[in-house]
Tab-separated table of N, CA and C in Angstrom:
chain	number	residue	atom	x	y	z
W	1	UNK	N	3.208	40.448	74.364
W	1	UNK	CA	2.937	41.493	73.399
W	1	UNK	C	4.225	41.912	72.694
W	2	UNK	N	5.095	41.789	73.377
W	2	UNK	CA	6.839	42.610	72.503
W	2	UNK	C	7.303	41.435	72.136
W	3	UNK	N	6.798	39.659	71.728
W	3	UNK	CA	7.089	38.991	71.229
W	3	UNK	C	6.634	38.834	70.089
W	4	UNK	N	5.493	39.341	70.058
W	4	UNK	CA	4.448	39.237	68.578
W	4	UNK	C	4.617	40.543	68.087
W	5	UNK	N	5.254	41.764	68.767
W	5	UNK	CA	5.947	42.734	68.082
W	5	UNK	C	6.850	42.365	66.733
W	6	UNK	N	7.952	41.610	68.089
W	6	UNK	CA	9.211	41.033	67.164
W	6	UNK	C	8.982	40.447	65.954
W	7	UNK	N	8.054	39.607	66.693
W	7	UNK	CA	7.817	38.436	65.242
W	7	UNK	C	7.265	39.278	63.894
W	8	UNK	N	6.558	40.441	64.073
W	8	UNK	CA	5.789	41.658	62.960
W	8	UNK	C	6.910	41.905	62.469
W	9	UNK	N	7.958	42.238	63.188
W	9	UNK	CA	8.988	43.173	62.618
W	9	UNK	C	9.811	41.984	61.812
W	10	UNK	N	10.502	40.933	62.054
W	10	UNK	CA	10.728	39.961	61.453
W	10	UNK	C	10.242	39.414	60.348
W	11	UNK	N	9.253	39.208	60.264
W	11	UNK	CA	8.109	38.819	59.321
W	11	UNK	C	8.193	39.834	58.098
W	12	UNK	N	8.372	41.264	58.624
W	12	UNK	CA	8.339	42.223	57.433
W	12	UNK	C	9.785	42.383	56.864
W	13	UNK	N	10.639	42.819	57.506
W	13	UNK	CA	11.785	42.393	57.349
W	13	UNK	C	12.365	41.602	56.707
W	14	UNK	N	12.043	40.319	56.801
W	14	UNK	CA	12.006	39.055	55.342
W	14	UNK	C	11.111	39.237	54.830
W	15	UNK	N	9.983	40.122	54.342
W	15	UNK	CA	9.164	39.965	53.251
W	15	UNK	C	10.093	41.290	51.947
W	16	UNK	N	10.473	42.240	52.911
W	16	UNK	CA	11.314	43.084	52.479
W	16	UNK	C	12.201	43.099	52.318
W	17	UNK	N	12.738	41.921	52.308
W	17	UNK	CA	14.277	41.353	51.726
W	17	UNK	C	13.957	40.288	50.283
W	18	UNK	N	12.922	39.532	50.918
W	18	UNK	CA	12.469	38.789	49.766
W	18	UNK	C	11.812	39.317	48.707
W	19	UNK	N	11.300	40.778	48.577
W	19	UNK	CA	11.092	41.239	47.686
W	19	UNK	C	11.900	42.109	46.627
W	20	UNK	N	12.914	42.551	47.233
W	20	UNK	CA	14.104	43.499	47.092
W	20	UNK	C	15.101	42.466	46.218
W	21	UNK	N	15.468	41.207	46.581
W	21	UNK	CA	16.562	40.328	46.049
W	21	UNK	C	16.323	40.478	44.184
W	22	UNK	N	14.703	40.054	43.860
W	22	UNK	CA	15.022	39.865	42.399
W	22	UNK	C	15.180	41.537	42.117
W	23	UNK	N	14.807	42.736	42.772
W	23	UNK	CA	15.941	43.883	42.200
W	23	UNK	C	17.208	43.654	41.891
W	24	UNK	N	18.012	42.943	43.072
W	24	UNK	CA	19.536	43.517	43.207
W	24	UNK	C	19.962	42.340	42.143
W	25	UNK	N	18.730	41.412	42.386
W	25	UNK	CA	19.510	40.091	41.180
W	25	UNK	C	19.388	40.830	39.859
W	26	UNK	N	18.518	41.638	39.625
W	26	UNK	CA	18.110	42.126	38.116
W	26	UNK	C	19.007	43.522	38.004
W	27	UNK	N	19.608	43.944	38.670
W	27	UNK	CA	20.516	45.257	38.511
W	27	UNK	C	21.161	45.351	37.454
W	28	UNK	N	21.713	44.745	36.696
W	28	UNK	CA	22.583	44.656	35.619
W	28	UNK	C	21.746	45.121	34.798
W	29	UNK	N	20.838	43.946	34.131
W	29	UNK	CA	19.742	44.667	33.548
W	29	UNK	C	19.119	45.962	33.302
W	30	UNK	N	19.030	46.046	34.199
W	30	UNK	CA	18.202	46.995	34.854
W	30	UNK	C	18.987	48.846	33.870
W	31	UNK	N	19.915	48.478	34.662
W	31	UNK	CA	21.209	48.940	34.618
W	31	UNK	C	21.679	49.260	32.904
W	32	UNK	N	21.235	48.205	32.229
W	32	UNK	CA	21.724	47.750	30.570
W	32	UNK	C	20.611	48.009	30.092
W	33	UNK	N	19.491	48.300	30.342
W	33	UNK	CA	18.200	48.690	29.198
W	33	UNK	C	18.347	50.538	29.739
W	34	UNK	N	18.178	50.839	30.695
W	34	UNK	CA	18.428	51.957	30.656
W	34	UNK	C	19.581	53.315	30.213
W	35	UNK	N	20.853	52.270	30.045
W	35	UNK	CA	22.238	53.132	29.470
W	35	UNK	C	21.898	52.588	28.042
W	36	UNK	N	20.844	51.681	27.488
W	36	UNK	CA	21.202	51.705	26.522
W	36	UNK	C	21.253	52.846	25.071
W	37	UNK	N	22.522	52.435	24.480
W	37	UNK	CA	22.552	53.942	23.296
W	37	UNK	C	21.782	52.867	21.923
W	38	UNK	N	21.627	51.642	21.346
W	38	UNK	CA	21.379	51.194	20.629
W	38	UNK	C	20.776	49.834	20.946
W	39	UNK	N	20.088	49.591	20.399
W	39	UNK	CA	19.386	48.473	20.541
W	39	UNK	C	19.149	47.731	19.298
W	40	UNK	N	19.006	46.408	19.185
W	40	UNK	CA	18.869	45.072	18.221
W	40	UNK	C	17.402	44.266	18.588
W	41	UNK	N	16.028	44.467	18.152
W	41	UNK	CA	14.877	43.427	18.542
W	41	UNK	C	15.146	42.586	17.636
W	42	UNK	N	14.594	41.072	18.093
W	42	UNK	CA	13.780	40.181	17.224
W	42	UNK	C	12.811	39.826	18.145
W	43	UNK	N	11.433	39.910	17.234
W	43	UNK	CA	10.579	39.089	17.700
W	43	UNK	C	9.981	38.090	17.162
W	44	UNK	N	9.769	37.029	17.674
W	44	UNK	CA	9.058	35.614	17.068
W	44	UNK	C	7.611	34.891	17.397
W	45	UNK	N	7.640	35.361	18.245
W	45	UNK	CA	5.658	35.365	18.338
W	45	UNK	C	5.123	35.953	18.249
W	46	UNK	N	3.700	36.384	17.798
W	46	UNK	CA	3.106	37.082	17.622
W	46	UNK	C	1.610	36.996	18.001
W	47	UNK	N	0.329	37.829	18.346
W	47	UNK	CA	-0.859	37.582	18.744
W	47	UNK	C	-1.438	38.861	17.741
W	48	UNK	N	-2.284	38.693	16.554
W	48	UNK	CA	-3.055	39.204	16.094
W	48	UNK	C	-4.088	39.120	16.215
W	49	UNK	N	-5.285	40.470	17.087
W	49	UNK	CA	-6.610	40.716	17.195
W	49	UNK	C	-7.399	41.013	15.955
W	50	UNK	N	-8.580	40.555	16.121
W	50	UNK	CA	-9.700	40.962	15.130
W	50	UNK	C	-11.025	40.620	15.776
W	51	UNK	N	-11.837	41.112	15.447
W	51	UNK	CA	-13.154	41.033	15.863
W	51	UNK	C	-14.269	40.280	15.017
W	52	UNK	N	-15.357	39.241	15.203
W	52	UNK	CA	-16.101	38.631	14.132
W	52	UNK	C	-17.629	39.245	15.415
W	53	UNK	N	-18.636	38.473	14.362
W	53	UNK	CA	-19.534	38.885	14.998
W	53	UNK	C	-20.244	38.224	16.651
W	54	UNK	N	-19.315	37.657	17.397
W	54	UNK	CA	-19.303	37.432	18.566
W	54	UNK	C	-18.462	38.117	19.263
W	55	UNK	N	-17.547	38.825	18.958
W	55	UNK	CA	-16.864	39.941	19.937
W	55	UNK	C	-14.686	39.784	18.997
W	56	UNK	N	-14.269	40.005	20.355
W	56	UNK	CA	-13.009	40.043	19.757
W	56	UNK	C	-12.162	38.641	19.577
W	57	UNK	N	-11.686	38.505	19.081
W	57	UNK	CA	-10.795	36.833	18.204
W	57	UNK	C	-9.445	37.409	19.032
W	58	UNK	N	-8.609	36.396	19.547
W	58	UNK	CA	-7.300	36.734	18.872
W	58	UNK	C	-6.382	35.138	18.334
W	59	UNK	N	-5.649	35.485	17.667
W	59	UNK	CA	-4.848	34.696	16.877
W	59	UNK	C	-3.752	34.446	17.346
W	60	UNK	N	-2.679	33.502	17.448
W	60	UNK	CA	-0.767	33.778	18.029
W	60	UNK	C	-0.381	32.957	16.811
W	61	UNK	N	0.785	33.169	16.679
W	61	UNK	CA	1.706	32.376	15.418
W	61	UNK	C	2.930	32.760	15.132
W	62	UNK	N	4.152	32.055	14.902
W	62	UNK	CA	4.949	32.584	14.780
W	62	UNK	C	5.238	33.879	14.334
W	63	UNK	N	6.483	34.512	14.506
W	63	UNK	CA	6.767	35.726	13.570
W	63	UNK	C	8.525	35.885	13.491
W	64	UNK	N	8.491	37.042	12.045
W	64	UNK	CA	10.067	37.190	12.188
W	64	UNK	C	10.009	39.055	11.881
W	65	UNK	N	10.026	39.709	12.907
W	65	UNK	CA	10.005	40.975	13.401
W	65	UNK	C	11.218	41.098	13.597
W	66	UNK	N	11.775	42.114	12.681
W	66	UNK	CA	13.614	43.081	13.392
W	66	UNK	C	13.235	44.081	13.314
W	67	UNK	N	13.559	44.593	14.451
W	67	UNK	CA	13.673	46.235	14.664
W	67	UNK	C	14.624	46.568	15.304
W	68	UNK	N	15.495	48.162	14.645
W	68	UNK	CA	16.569	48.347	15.411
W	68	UNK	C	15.894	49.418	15.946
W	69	UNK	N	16.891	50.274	17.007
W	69	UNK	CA	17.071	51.309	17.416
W	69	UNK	C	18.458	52.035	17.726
W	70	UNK	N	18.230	54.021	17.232
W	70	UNK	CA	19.583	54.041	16.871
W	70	UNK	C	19.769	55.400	17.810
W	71	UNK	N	20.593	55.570	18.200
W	71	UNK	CA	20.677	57.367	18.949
W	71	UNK	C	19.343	57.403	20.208
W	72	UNK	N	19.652	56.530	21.133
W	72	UNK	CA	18.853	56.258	22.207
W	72	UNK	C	19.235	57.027	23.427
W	73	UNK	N	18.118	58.168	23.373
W	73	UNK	CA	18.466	59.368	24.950
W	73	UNK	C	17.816	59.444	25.740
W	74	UNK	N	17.686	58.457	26.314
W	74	UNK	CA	16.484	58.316	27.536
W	74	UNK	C	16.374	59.282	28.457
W	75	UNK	N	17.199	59.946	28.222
W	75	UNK	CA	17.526	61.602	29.377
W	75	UNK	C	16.732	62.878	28.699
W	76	UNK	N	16.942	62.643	27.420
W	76	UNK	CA	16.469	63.503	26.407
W	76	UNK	C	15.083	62.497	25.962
W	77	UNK	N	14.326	61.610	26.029
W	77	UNK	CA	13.498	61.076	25.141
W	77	UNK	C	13.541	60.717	23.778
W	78	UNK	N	14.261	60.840	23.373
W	78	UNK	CA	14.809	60.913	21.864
W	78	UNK	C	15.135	59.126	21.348
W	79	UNK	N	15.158	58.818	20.244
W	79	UNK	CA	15.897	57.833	19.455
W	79	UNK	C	15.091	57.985	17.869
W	80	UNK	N	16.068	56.799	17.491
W	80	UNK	CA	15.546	56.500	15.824
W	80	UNK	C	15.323	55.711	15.726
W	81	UNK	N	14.194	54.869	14.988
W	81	UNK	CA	14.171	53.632	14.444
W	81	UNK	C	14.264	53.218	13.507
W	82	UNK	N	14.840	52.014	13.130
W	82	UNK	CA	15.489	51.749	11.711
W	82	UNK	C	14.771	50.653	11.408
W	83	UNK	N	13.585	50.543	10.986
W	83	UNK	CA	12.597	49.675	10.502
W	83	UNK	C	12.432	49.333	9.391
W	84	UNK	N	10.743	48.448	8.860
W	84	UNK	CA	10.625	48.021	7.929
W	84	UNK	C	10.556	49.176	7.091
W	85	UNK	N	9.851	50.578	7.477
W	85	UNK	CA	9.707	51.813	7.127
W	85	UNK	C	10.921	52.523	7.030
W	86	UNK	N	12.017	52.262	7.293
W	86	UNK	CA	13.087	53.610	6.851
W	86	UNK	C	13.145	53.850	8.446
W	87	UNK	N	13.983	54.853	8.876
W	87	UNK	CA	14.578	55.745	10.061
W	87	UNK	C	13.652	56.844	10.267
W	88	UNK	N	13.171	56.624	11.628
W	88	UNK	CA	12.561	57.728	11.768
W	88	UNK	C	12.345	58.113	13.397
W	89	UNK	N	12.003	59.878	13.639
W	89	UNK	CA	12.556	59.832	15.056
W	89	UNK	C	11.284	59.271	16.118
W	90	UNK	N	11.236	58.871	16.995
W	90	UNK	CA	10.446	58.464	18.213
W	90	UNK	C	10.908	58.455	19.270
W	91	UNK	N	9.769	58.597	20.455
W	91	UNK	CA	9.896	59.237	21.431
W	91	UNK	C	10.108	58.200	22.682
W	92	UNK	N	11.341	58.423	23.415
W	92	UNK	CA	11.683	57.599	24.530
W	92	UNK	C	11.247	57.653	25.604
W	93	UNK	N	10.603	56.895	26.607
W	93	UNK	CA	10.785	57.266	27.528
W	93	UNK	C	10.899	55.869	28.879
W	94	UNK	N	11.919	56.425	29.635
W	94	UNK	CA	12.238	55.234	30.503
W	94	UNK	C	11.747	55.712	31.924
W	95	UNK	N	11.260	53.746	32.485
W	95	UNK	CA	10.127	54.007	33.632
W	95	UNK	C	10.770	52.964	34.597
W	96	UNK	N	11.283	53.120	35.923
W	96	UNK	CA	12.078	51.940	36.470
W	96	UNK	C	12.867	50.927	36.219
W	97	UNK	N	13.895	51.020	34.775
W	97	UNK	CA	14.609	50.577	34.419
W	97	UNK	C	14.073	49.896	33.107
W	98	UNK	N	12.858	50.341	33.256
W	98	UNK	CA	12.130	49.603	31.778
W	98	UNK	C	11.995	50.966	30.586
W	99	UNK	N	12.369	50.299	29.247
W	99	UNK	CA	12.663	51.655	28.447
W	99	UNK	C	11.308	51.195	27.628
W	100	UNK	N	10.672	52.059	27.665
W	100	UNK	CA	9.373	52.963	25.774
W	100	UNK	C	9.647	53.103	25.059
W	101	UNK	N	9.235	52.873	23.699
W	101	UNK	CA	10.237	53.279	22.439
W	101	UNK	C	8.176	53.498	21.277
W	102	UNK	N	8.166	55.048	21.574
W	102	UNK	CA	6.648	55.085	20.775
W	102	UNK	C	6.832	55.893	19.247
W	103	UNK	N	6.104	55.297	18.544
W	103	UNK	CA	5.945	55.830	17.301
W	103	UNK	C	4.225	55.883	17.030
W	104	UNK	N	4.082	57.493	16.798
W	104	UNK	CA	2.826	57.336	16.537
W	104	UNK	C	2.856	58.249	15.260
W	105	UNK	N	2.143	57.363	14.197
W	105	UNK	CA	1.982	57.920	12.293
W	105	UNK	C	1.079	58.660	12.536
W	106	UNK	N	1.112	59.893	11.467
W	106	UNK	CA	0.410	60.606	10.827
W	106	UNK	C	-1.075	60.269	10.473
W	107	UNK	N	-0.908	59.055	10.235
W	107	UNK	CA	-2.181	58.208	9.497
W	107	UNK	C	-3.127	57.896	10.364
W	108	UNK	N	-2.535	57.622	12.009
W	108	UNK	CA	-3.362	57.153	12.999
W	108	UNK	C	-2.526	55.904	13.731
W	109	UNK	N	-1.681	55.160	12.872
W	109	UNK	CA	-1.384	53.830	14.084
W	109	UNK	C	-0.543	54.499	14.803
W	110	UNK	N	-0.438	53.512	16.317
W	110	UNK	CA	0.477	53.261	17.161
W	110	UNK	C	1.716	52.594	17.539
W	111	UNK	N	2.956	52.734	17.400
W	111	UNK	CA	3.750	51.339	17.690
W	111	UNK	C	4.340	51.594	19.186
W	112	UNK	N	4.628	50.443	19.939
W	112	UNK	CA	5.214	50.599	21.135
W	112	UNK	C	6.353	49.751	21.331
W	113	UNK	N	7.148	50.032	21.626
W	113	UNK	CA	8.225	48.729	21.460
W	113	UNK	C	8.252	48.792	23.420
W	114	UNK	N	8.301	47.880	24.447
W	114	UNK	CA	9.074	47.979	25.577
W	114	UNK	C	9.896	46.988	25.623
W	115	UNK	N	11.202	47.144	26.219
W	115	UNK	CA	12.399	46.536	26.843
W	115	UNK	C	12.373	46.144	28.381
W	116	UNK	N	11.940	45.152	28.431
W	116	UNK	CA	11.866	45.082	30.399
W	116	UNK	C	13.316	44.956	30.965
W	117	UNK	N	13.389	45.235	32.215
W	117	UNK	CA	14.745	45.050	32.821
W	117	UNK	C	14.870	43.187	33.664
W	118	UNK	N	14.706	42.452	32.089
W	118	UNK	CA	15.022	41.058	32.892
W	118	UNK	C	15.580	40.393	31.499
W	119	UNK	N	16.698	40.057	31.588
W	119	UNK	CA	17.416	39.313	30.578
W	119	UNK	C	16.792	37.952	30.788
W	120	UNK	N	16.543	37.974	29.101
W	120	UNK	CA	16.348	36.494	28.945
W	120	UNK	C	16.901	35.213	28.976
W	121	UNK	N	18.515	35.667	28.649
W	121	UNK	CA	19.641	35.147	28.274
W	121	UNK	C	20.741	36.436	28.464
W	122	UNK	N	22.313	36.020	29.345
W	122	UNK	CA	23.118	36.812	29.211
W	122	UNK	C	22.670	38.002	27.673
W	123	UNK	N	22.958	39.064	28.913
W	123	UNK	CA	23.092	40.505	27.555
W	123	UNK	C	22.182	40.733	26.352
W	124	UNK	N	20.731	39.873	26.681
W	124	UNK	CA	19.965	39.950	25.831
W	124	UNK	C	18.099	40.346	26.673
W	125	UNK	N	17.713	41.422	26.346
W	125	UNK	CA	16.755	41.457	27.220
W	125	UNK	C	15.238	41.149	26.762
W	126	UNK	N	14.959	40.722	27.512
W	126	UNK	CA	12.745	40.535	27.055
W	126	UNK	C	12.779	41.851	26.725
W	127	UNK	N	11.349	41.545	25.371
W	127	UNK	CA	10.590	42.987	24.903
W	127	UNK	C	9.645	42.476	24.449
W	128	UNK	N	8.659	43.217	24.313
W	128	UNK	CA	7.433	43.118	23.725
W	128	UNK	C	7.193	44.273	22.883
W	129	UNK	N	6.493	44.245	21.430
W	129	UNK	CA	5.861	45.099	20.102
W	129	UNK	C	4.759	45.607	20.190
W	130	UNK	N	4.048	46.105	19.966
W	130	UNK	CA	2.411	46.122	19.981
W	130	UNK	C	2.330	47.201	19.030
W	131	UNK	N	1.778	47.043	18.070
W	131	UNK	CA	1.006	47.701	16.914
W	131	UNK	C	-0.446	47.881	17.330
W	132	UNK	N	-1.071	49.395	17.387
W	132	UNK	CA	-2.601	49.182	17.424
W	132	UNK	C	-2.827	50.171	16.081
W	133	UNK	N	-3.527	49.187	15.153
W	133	UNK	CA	-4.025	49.702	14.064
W	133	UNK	C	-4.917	48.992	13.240
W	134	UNK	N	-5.878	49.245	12.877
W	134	UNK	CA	-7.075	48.997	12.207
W	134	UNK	C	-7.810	49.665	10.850
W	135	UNK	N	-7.464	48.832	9.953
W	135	UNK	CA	-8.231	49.162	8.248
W	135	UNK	C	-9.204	48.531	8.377
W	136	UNK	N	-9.742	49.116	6.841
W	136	UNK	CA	-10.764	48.471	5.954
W	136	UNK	C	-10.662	47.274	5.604
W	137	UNK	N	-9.180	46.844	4.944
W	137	UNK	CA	-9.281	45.499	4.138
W	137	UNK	C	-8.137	44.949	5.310
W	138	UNK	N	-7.968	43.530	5.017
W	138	UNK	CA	-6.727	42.828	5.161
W	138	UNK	C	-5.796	42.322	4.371
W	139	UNK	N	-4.550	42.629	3.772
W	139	UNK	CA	-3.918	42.398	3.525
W	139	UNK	C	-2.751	41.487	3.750
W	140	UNK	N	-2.520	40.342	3.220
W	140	UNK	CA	-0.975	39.322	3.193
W	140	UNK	C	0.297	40.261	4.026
W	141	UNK	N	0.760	40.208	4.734
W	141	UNK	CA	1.882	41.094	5.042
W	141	UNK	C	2.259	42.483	5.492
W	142	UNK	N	0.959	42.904	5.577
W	142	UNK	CA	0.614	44.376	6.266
W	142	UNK	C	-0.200	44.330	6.961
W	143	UNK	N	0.393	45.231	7.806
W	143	UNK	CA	-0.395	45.173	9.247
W	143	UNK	C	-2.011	45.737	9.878
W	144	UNK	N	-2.454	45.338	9.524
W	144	UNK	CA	-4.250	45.610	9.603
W	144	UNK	C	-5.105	45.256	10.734
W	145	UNK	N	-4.437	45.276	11.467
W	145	UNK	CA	-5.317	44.606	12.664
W	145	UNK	C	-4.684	44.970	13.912
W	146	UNK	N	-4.602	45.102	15.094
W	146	UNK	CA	-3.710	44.972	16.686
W	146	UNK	C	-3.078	43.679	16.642
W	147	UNK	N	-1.720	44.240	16.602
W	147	UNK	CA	-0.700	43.089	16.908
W	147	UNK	C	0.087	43.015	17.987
W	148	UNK	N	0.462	42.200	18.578
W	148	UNK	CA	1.613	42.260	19.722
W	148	UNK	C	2.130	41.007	19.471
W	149	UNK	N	3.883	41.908	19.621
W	149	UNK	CA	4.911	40.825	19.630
W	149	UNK	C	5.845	40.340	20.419
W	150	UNK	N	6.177	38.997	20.780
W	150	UNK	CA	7.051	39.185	21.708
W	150	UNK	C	8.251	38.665	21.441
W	151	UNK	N	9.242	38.421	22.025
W	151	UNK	CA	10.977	38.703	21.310
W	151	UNK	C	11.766	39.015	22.560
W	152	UNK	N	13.151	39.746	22.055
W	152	UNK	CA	14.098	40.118	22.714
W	152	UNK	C	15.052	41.085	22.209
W	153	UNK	N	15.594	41.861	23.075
W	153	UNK	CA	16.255	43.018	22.546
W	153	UNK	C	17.730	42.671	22.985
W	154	UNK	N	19.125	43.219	22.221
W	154	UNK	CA	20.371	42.710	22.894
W	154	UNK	C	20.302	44.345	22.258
W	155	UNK	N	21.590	45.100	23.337
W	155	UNK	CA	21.941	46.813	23.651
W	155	UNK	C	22.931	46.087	22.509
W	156	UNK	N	23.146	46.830	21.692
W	156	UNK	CA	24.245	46.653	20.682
W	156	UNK	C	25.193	47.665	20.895
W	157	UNK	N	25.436	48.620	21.672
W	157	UNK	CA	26.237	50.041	21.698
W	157	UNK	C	26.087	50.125	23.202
């Protein structure tokens, strides 16, 4: 019985080491999306939803998405974004080393930018976009539909 103890305690012990490592491997990260004061996105894929009369579609295809971010206070919630739209303020908020970056219009859409804490490449981190917004018409180049993008963010500051 205090052998198959051991072996419990062992067993958990390396499951709790083996789970813990990609933390301490991802610390930097971790570490670098959350101090960050500025940020640089690009994103290049993209998945646009729409609905036909069998339910919901979605679409993927390239993309060329920049978005900055400027005066980033994750202590305070605060930043700016310096978009296709001009500078404007939105609301931060950081969740286990992973930072939020929300803008929600007047008009009704949503934007979400997140920064995960796992570099894709030295000093450059995964992010994902997501636009939820829905018109009447569709338009060439404006955004009319739920989009999500995915990309990468490098802390520029």
């Amino acid at each position: 019985m205090r052998t198959n103890r051991v072996l419990t305690v062992c067993g958990l012990l390396t499951a709790a080491l083996g789970l813990a490592s990609p933390v301490v491997a991802q610390g930097r990260a971790s570490d670098r999306a959350s101090e960050a004061k500025a940020l640089s996105c690009v994103f290049s894929t993209m998945v646009s939803g729409s609905w036909n009369s069998d339910g919901a579609v979605a679409e993927t295809m390239p993309a060329k998405l920049s978005i900055a971010f400027a005066d980033v206070d994750a202590d305070e919630g605060t930043a700016r974004v310096i978009g296709e739209f001009g500078p404007s303020d939105v609301v931060v908020r950081l969740s286990l080393g992973t930072l939020h970056v929300l803008q929600a219009f007047g008009d009704g859409p949503l934007y979400a930018t997140t920064v995960f804490p796992w570099e894709n490449r030295p000093g450059v981190l995964r992010a994902a976009h997501m636009r939820h917004v829905l018109t009447a018409d569709s338009r060439p180049g404006v955004t009319s539909r739920p989009e999500q993008y995915y990309g990468e963010c490098e802390v520029t500051k």
